[in-house]
Every structure is written in structure tokens, then in C-alpha cells.
């Protein structure tokens, strides 16, 4: 594990607001990038080896994998494919259980769809009943996230199965699994029984490839073909295509990061208990913390000390809350020190 223990120095403060892997990427990724040749950079990239490596990692056939320029491109592609206007002029609907990744709303509105929001329970358990009640003949996409962002709360796989059986046959049920490595739970093994479900995965979080922008969609071939039609042919750059197989070969690096994430969450839970802050146990690499009326002072005071955390208080059910990434233990320890300074000593 040599080289994995010491977190890198971050040149622009400590970024705990984007859920990035602050350990960076595996050394094998850097080695692979260093071997890039001039002709590889000069030519459009081939994707077969990258797709095969990705399919092997997820245990699925290669034709059920579509590489995307970050998972964001996959979400946009699915919104374009799923939310096409009806011939009679009616507006297609996308159901979004709140709180949710804001891109779901942005993409739905950008392509002319109508957002149908389902409000959260106070404890953030998944609002299955509300989602089922929101389904109409105009439903064409249901956006789900497991575990949820920004709460970190996991949803039961049975809920996905129930929703997949309740939506119109033309609809997509999209499951954003950006944080599945941390939860250890995925719907991928069940996809063959639910062809209207598409799973989205990213290599930005657990694998530390956020700067290279690579993700993928996994699902039935006919569903992915509809999305592939609206995604640019060479949208994944050659550096990302070369880096991903190298990253997937070094699962020991990912395992060490997962270990530090788990330790960091326990450290942050303990600090919140001592500071009198409410929090939700997280299945991801971040924790949603409620600071109440102190939220603005906490965010500003932390930023003044070079620690960036995300104010989520404007989202449904998240009044007074911040989201704090929990990765490298040394970084979490520094964040806890700053939280104590701001909340106990003063901003």
C-alpha cells in the first residue's frame, strides 16, 4: 500500500464540497497516461478495450455498456432520449424524488420536459408511495439515486423493482449509482429482468478520475441505443479511455480509499455528536450535517480557513444543512478542527 497513505497537498484549499477523491488517482493511471503516444493523441480514440474493461468490472456484456464523458453526459443523453415531446403536444414528465442531484432538473427543463417533484420524508427514507402516486401516462423518466445525493441515505432495491413495474412501458427508470462503491449495493445484477432500468456509474468518486471525465450507462441494448443516438461519437477523450483500464486494474487503491472513507465518516459522526450537530448516517463518501442557524457561519468560517464544504440548505428537507466529503482521514481531521474553531471559538 506504499504511496496510498499520504494524501496529496491540495493547491487551492481543501475541497470537501464536490465529493471528489482527494487522494487523487492510482499511480497506475499516471503511468498509463505517461505512455500515451503522439499518434494516439492525434487520432480519434478507440473504445473497445475500455468498454471491455468496464464491462468486466461490472460483470455485464460489453454491448450493455455505453461510455460517457462523465456521468453528466449520460444523464443529459437519457433526458434527450426519454423526454421527447409527444405528437399531440403534451409535455413528457420526469419524476424526481427530492432532494436530488440538480442536473436531473436542469436537463429535464433544458429538453422541454416537466419536472414532477416528490417531497422527502423528514428522515430521508425513500418516498416510494409518493413516487408511485406521481406516475401518470405522461411519465417518461424517473430519476433515482442510490445512495442519495446530498443525504447519503440508501434506497431499497425493491423500490426500484416496484417503480420499474409501475411506469409506462416507454419510460426510463434511471438509477444514478455514482456512490455505489461506497454503499456496496447495486441494481446491475437485476437489469436483465428490468429492461426499462438504466444504471449510471461514474469513475470520478471512488477511482479519482473526476478531472478526466468518464462514466458509463449500463442497460438493455435497445434502451442504450436510443441514448447513443444523441451522444457525440467521440465524446470520451483518449486520456480517459487509456486511464480507465489502468484504474480498474488497481482495485487495491480503491479499497484503501474506501477504508479511509469509512474511518472518516466515523470521525465526523463523533465530532458532530460532540458539537451538538444533527447528521444522517451515510452510505456514500460524504455526510449531510445540519448546523441550523449556524450554517452560513460554518460555511464561511471554514472557507476562510481554506476548507470548502457545500451549503445544501436551499434543497428540499435540507434547511440548515451542509454536505461534507469524507475521504482521506487527514483531511477529515483537519475539517473537524476547523468546525470546532468556527462553532466553539467563533468565526
Short mmCIF file of C-alpha atoms in Angstrom, two decimals:
data_model
loop_
_atom_site.label_atom_id
_atom_site.label_comp_id
_atom_site.label_asym_id
_atom_site.label_seq_id
_atom_site.Cartn_x
_atom_site.Cartn_y
_atom_site.Cartn_z
CA UNK A 1 0.00 0.00 0.00
CA UNK A 2 3.03 2.28 -0.21
CA UNK A 3 2.10 5.64 -1.72
CA UNK A 4 -1.58 5.36 -0.73
CA UNK A 5 -1.40 6.55 2.86
CA UNK A 6 -0.33 10.17 2.48
CA UNK A 7 -2.94 12.49 0.94
CA UNK A 8 -1.60 14.94 -1.64
CA UNK A 9 -1.30 18.62 -0.84
CA UNK A 10 -4.15 20.48 -2.48
CA UNK A 11 -3.13 23.66 -4.20
CA UNK A 12 -6.43 25.50 -3.82
CA UNK A 13 -7.51 24.77 -0.27
CA UNK A 14 -9.16 21.57 0.85
CA UNK A 15 -12.05 20.74 -1.48
CA UNK A 16 -14.64 18.89 0.56
CA UNK A 17 -17.63 20.33 -1.33
CA UNK A 18 -17.59 18.23 -4.53
CA UNK A 19 -17.30 14.68 -3.12
CA UNK A 20 -14.04 14.20 -5.04
CA UNK A 21 -11.39 11.65 -4.17
CA UNK A 22 -8.81 13.92 -2.54
CA UNK A 23 -6.27 11.09 -2.59
CA UNK A 24 -6.24 11.54 -6.37
CA UNK A 25 -5.95 8.64 -8.80
CA UNK A 26 -3.99 5.41 -8.76
CA UNK A 27 -0.28 5.65 -9.69
CA UNK A 28 -1.09 3.18 -12.47
CA UNK A 29 -3.28 5.81 -14.10
CA UNK A 30 -0.37 8.25 -14.21
CA UNK A 31 1.84 5.54 -15.69
CA UNK A 32 -0.72 4.79 -18.39
CA UNK A 33 -1.07 8.46 -19.26
CA UNK A 34 2.71 8.86 -19.45
CA UNK A 35 2.80 6.16 -22.15
CA UNK A 36 0.38 7.99 -24.46
CA UNK A 37 1.93 8.36 -27.91
CA UNK A 38 1.64 11.30 -30.29
CA UNK A 39 -0.37 9.26 -32.79
CA UNK A 40 -2.86 8.24 -30.08
CA UNK A 41 -3.45 11.88 -29.27
CA UNK A 42 -3.67 12.77 -32.95
CA UNK A 43 -6.28 10.13 -33.77
CA UNK A 44 -9.85 9.69 -32.59
CA UNK A 45 -9.79 7.16 -29.74
CA UNK A 46 -10.88 3.51 -29.98
CA UNK A 47 -13.12 2.38 -27.14
CA UNK A 48 -13.26 -1.41 -27.38
CA UNK A 49 -10.59 -2.13 -24.76
CA UNK A 50 -12.01 0.47 -22.39
CA UNK A 51 -15.56 -0.82 -22.82
CA UNK A 52 -14.39 -4.41 -22.28
CA UNK A 53 -12.55 -3.48 -19.08
CA UNK A 54 -15.60 -1.59 -17.84
CA UNK A 55 -17.94 -4.49 -18.68
CA UNK A 56 -15.67 -6.96 -16.91
CA UNK A 57 -15.60 -4.79 -13.79
CA UNK A 58 -19.40 -4.63 -13.66
CA UNK A 59 -19.91 -8.25 -14.77
CA UNK A 60 -22.05 -7.43 -17.82
CA UNK A 61 -21.78 -7.94 -21.61
CA UNK A 62 -19.89 -5.13 -23.40
CA UNK A 63 -22.87 -4.22 -25.59
CA UNK A 64 -24.82 -3.25 -22.45
CA UNK A 65 -22.22 -0.56 -21.59
CA UNK A 66 -22.14 2.93 -23.08
CA UNK A 67 -19.13 5.08 -22.16
CA UNK A 68 -19.90 8.75 -21.49
CA UNK A 69 -17.97 11.95 -20.88
CA UNK A 70 -18.62 11.89 -17.16
CA UNK A 71 -21.93 10.57 -15.93
CA UNK A 72 -23.40 14.04 -16.56
CA UNK A 73 -23.32 13.42 -20.31
CA UNK A 74 -25.13 10.13 -19.80
CA UNK A 75 -27.85 11.85 -17.79
CA UNK A 76 -28.30 14.50 -20.46
CA UNK A 77 -28.40 11.87 -23.19
CA UNK A 78 -31.05 9.90 -21.34
CA UNK A 79 -33.11 13.07 -20.80
CA UNK A 80 -32.97 13.88 -24.52
CA UNK A 81 -33.88 10.31 -25.49
CA UNK A 82 -36.62 9.90 -22.92
CA UNK A 83 -38.29 13.28 -22.82
CA UNK A 84 -39.07 13.88 -26.48
CA UNK A 85 -42.27 15.93 -26.98
CA UNK A 86 -45.47 13.94 -27.57
CA UNK A 87 -47.04 14.23 -31.04
CA UNK A 88 -50.21 15.69 -29.52
CA UNK A 89 -48.26 18.49 -27.87
CA UNK A 90 -48.48 17.15 -24.31
CA UNK A 91 -45.33 17.59 -22.24
CA UNK A 92 -43.49 14.47 -21.06
CA UNK A 93 -42.79 14.24 -17.33
CA UNK A 94 -39.76 13.34 -15.27
CA UNK A 95 -40.28 12.30 -11.65
CA UNK A 96 -37.56 13.43 -9.24
CA UNK A 97 -37.63 12.38 -5.57
CA UNK A 98 -36.18 15.28 -3.60
CA UNK A 99 -33.58 16.26 -2.55
CA UNK A 100 -31.70 15.28 -5.68
CA UNK A 101 -28.75 15.97 -7.95
CA UNK A 102 -29.66 19.30 -9.52
CA UNK A 103 -28.65 18.10 -13.00
CA UNK A 104 -31.83 15.99 -13.16
CA UNK A 105 -33.95 19.13 -13.00
CA UNK A 106 -31.68 21.18 -15.28
CA UNK A 107 -31.65 18.54 -18.02
CA UNK A 108 -35.38 17.90 -17.83
CA UNK A 109 -36.14 21.58 -18.23
CA UNK A 110 -33.48 22.04 -20.94
CA UNK A 111 -35.14 19.45 -23.20
CA UNK A 112 -38.65 20.75 -22.57
CA UNK A 113 -39.86 18.17 -20.06
CA UNK A 114 -41.91 18.83 -16.94
CA UNK A 115 -40.38 18.17 -13.53
CA UNK A 116 -42.61 16.32 -11.06
CA UNK A 117 -41.01 16.63 -7.65
CA UNK A 118 -41.70 14.18 -4.83
CA UNK A 119 -41.02 15.70 -1.42
CA UNK A 120 -38.87 13.85 1.13
CA UNK A 121 -39.76 12.28 4.46
CA UNK A 122 -38.19 14.02 7.49
CA UNK A 123 -35.78 11.10 7.96
CA UNK A 124 -35.00 10.97 4.21
CA UNK A 125 -36.16 7.37 3.80
CA UNK A 126 -37.15 6.74 0.21
CA UNK A 127 -40.68 8.10 -0.58
CA UNK A 128 -41.88 5.13 -2.61
CA UNK A 129 -45.56 5.90 -2.12
CA UNK A 130 -45.08 9.46 -3.35
CA UNK A 131 -43.22 8.30 -6.46
CA UNK A 132 -45.92 5.76 -7.32
CA UNK A 133 -48.64 8.39 -6.87
CA UNK A 134 -46.73 10.76 -9.19
CA UNK A 135 -46.67 8.30 -12.12
CA UNK A 136 -49.00 9.23 -14.97
CA UNK A 137 -49.38 8.16 -18.63
CA UNK A 138 -47.03 11.09 -19.43
CA UNK A 139 -44.19 9.80 -17.22
CA UNK A 140 -41.16 9.10 -19.39
CA UNK A 141 -38.26 9.23 -16.89
CA UNK A 142 -37.95 8.52 -13.19
CA UNK A 143 -34.65 9.78 -11.77
CA UNK A 144 -33.45 7.78 -8.77
CA UNK A 145 -30.18 7.98 -6.84
CA UNK A 146 -28.77 5.19 -4.70
CA UNK A 147 -27.31 6.21 -2.32
CA UNK A 148 -28.88 9.63 -2.45
CA UNK A 149 -27.01 12.86 -3.02
CA UNK A 150 -26.94 15.01 -0.88
CA UNK A 151 -28.29 12.91 2.01
CA UNK A 152 -26.16 9.78 1.63
CA UNK A 153 -29.22 7.66 2.52
CA UNK A 154 -29.60 4.39 0.57
CA UNK A 155 -32.84 3.26 -1.03
CA UNK A 156 -34.12 -0.35 -1.08
CA UNK A 157 -33.64 -2.24 -4.34
CA UNK A 158 -37.23 -3.49 -4.03
CA UNK A 159 -38.38 0.10 -4.53
CA UNK A 160 -36.60 0.21 -7.90
CA UNK A 161 -38.27 -3.04 -8.93
CA UNK A 162 -41.69 -1.70 -7.91
CA UNK A 163 -41.25 1.54 -9.81
CA UNK A 164 -39.96 -0.26 -12.90
CA UNK A 165 -43.15 -2.32 -12.93
CA UNK A 166 -45.42 0.71 -12.44
CA UNK A 167 -44.22 3.19 -15.10
CA UNK A 168 -45.48 3.28 -18.69
CA UNK A 169 -43.62 0.78 -20.88
CA UNK A 170 -41.89 3.58 -22.82
CA UNK A 171 -40.44 5.17 -19.70
CA UNK A 172 -36.85 5.01 -18.45
CA UNK A 173 -36.13 4.33 -14.79
CA UNK A 174 -32.69 5.83 -14.29
CA UNK A 175 -30.67 4.79 -11.24
CA UNK A 176 -27.71 7.05 -10.51
CA UNK A 177 -25.16 4.86 -8.72
CA UNK A 178 -22.35 7.40 -8.55
CA UNK A 179 -21.61 6.33 -4.97
CA UNK A 180 -22.24 2.58 -5.27
CA UNK A 181 -18.64 1.63 -4.47
CA UNK A 182 -19.15 3.11 -1.01
CA UNK A 183 -22.53 1.52 -0.34
CA UNK A 184 -21.61 -1.87 -1.77
CA UNK A 185 -25.10 -2.12 -3.29
CA UNK A 186 -26.01 -2.05 -6.98
CA UNK A 187 -29.01 -2.82 -9.17
CA UNK A 188 -26.79 -4.06 -12.01
CA UNK A 189 -27.32 -7.81 -11.34
CA UNK A 190 -31.09 -7.28 -11.72
CA UNK A 191 -31.05 -5.38 -15.02
CA UNK A 192 -31.78 -8.43 -17.19
CA UNK A 193 -35.20 -8.72 -15.52
CA UNK A 194 -35.99 -5.00 -15.80
CA UNK A 195 -35.10 -3.78 -19.33
CA UNK A 196 -36.58 -0.31 -18.69
CA UNK A 197 -33.99 0.39 -15.95
CA UNK A 198 -30.69 2.07 -16.85
CA UNK A 199 -27.92 2.37 -14.28
CA UNK A 200 -25.43 5.24 -14.36
CA UNK A 201 -21.93 4.88 -12.92
CA UNK A 202 -19.02 7.28 -12.65
CA UNK A 203 -15.30 6.87 -12.09
CA UNK A 204 -14.94 10.35 -10.63
CA UNK A 205 -15.53 9.39 -7.00
CA UNK A 206 -14.03 6.08 -5.85
CA UNK A 207 -11.46 5.96 -8.67
CA UNK A 208 -10.34 9.59 -8.51
CA UNK A 209 -10.80 10.32 -12.24
CA UNK A 210 -13.02 13.42 -11.94
CA UNK A 211 -10.62 15.55 -13.97
CA UNK A 212 -10.66 13.10 -16.88
CA UNK A 213 -14.49 12.97 -17.11
CA UNK A 214 -15.51 9.38 -17.70
CA UNK A 215 -18.62 7.46 -16.70
CA UNK A 216 -20.97 4.96 -18.27
CA UNK A 217 -24.55 3.82 -18.66
CA UNK A 218 -25.47 0.16 -18.24
CA UNK A 219 -28.73 -1.29 -19.51
CA UNK A 220 -30.61 -3.16 -22.21
CA UNK A 221 -29.15 -2.69 -25.68
CA UNK A 222 -32.29 -1.17 -27.23
CA UNK A 223 -32.57 1.37 -24.38
CA UNK A 224 -28.91 2.33 -24.68
CA UNK A 225 -29.17 2.61 -28.47
CA UNK A 226 -31.78 5.35 -28.02
CA UNK A 227 -29.33 7.25 -25.80
CA UNK A 228 -26.31 6.59 -28.02
CA UNK A 229 -28.10 8.37 -30.87
CA UNK A 230 -27.85 11.68 -29.01
CA UNK A 231 -24.34 11.36 -27.53
CA UNK A 232 -21.42 12.59 -29.68
CA UNK A 233 -19.44 9.70 -31.19
CA UNK A 234 -16.04 10.61 -29.73
CA UNK A 235 -17.06 12.45 -26.59
CA UNK A 236 -14.76 10.41 -24.30
CA UNK A 237 -11.20 11.67 -24.80
CA UNK A 238 -8.22 9.39 -25.35
CA UNK A 239 -6.68 10.16 -21.95
CA UNK A 240 -9.82 8.98 -20.18
CA UNK A 241 -10.06 5.92 -22.42
CA UNK A 242 -6.48 4.94 -21.53
CA UNK A 243 -6.77 5.80 -17.85
CA UNK A 244 -9.89 3.78 -17.03
CA UNK A 245 -8.49 0.28 -17.68
CA UNK A 246 -5.43 1.20 -15.61
CA UNK A 247 -7.64 2.41 -12.77
CA UNK A 248 -9.73 -0.76 -12.89
CA UNK A 249 -6.56 -2.86 -12.58
CA UNK A 250 -5.68 -1.24 -9.24
CA UNK A 251 -8.60 -2.12 -7.01
CA UNK A 252 -6.25 -2.09 -4.01
CA UNK A 253 -6.08 1.69 -4.42
CA UNK A 254 -9.87 1.90 -4.36
CA UNK A 255 -10.07 -0.39 -1.34
CA UNK A 256 -7.68 1.85 0.60
CA UNK A 257 -9.76 4.89 -0.26
CA UNK A 258 -12.94 3.09 0.83
CA UNK A 259 -11.24 2.22 4.12
CA UNK A 260 -10.34 5.84 4.72
CA UNK A 261 -13.85 6.97 3.80
CA UNK A 262 -15.35 4.61 6.37
CA UNK A 263 -12.93 5.79 9.06
CA UNK A 264 -13.53 9.44 8.15
CA UNK A 265 -17.30 9.08 8.45
CA UNK A 266 -16.96 7.64 11.95
CA UNK A 267 -14.65 10.51 12.91
CA UNK A 268 -17.13 13.06 11.58
CA UNK A 269 -20.09 11.40 13.30
CA UNK A 270 -18.22 11.57 16.60
CA UNK A 271 -17.31 15.22 16.06
CA UNK A 272 -20.92 16.10 15.26
CA UNK A 273 -22.06 14.36 18.45
CA UNK A 274 -19.60 16.44 20.48
CA UNK A 275 -20.59 19.66 18.70
CA UNK A 276 -24.33 19.03 19.05
CA UNK A 277 -24.94 18.75 15.31
CA UNK A 278 -27.54 16.51 13.67
CA UNK A 279 -26.35 14.24 10.85
CA UNK A 280 -27.55 11.30 8.77
CA UNK A 281 -25.59 8.06 8.55
CA UNK A 282 -24.24 7.97 5.02
CA UNK A 283 -23.70 5.15 2.51
CA UNK A 284 -21.58 7.47 0.33
CA UNK A 285 -18.30 9.39 0.69
CA UNK A 286 -19.89 12.42 2.33
CA UNK A 287 -22.11 13.27 5.27
CA UNK A 288 -25.07 15.65 5.41
CA UNK A 289 -24.81 17.69 8.61
CA UNK A 290 -27.42 20.06 10.00
CA UNK A 291 -25.91 23.17 11.57
CA UNK A 292 -29.23 25.02 11.76
CA UNK A 293 -28.88 28.79 12.11
CA UNK A 294 -25.09 28.38 12.22
CA UNK A 295 -24.87 27.05 8.68
CA UNK A 296 -23.76 30.28 7.00
CA UNK A 297 -21.17 30.98 9.67
CA UNK A 298 -19.84 27.43 9.37
CA UNK A 299 -19.51 27.55 5.58
CA UNK A 300 -17.86 30.98 5.60
CA UNK A 301 -15.63 30.27 8.58
CA UNK A 302 -14.42 27.04 7.02
CA UNK A 303 -13.76 28.74 3.67
CA UNK A 304 -11.79 31.48 5.41
CA UNK A 305 -9.57 28.71 6.74
CA UNK A 306 -9.19 27.01 3.36
CA UNK A 307 -11.79 24.26 3.89
CA UNK A 308 -14.61 24.18 1.36
CA UNK A 309 -17.89 22.47 2.28
CA UNK A 310 -21.22 22.61 0.43
CA UNK A 311 -24.23 24.55 1.68
CA UNK A 312 -27.28 22.45 0.79
CA UNK A 313 -29.79 24.39 2.89
CA UNK A 314 -31.83 25.52 -0.12
CA UNK A 315 -32.80 21.96 -1.05
CA UNK A 316 -36.00 20.21 -0.04
CA UNK A 317 -35.77 18.96 3.53
CA UNK A 318 -32.21 20.25 3.97
CA UNK A 319 -32.72 23.59 5.74
CA UNK A 320 -29.59 24.50 7.69
CA UNK A 321 -27.57 21.61 6.21
CA UNK A 322 -24.08 21.32 4.78
CA UNK A 323 -22.59 18.39 2.89
CA UNK A 324 -19.04 17.43 3.84
CA UNK A 325 -16.93 14.99 1.81
CA UNK A 326 -15.32 12.26 3.92
CA UNK A 327 -12.29 10.79 2.20
CA UNK A 328 -8.69 10.98 3.31
CA UNK A 329 -8.56 10.69 7.10
CA UNK A 330 -6.02 13.52 7.42
CA UNK A 331 -8.36 15.83 5.53
CA UNK A 332 -11.34 14.88 7.69
CA UNK A 333 -9.31 15.52 10.83
CA UNK A 334 -8.40 18.99 9.55
CA UNK A 335 -12.04 19.70 8.71
CA UNK A 336 -13.12 18.67 12.21
CA UNK A 337 -10.54 21.01 13.73
CA UNK A 338 -11.91 23.87 11.65
CA UNK A 339 -15.52 23.04 12.56
CA UNK A 340 -14.57 23.20 16.24
CA UNK A 341 -12.76 26.51 15.74
CA UNK A 342 -15.71 28.08 13.95
CA UNK A 343 -18.53 26.73 16.10
CA UNK A 344 -16.88 26.74 19.52
CA UNK A 345 -14.36 29.59 19.33
CA UNK A 346 -16.10 31.77 16.77
CA UNK A 347 -15.76 32.55 13.06
#
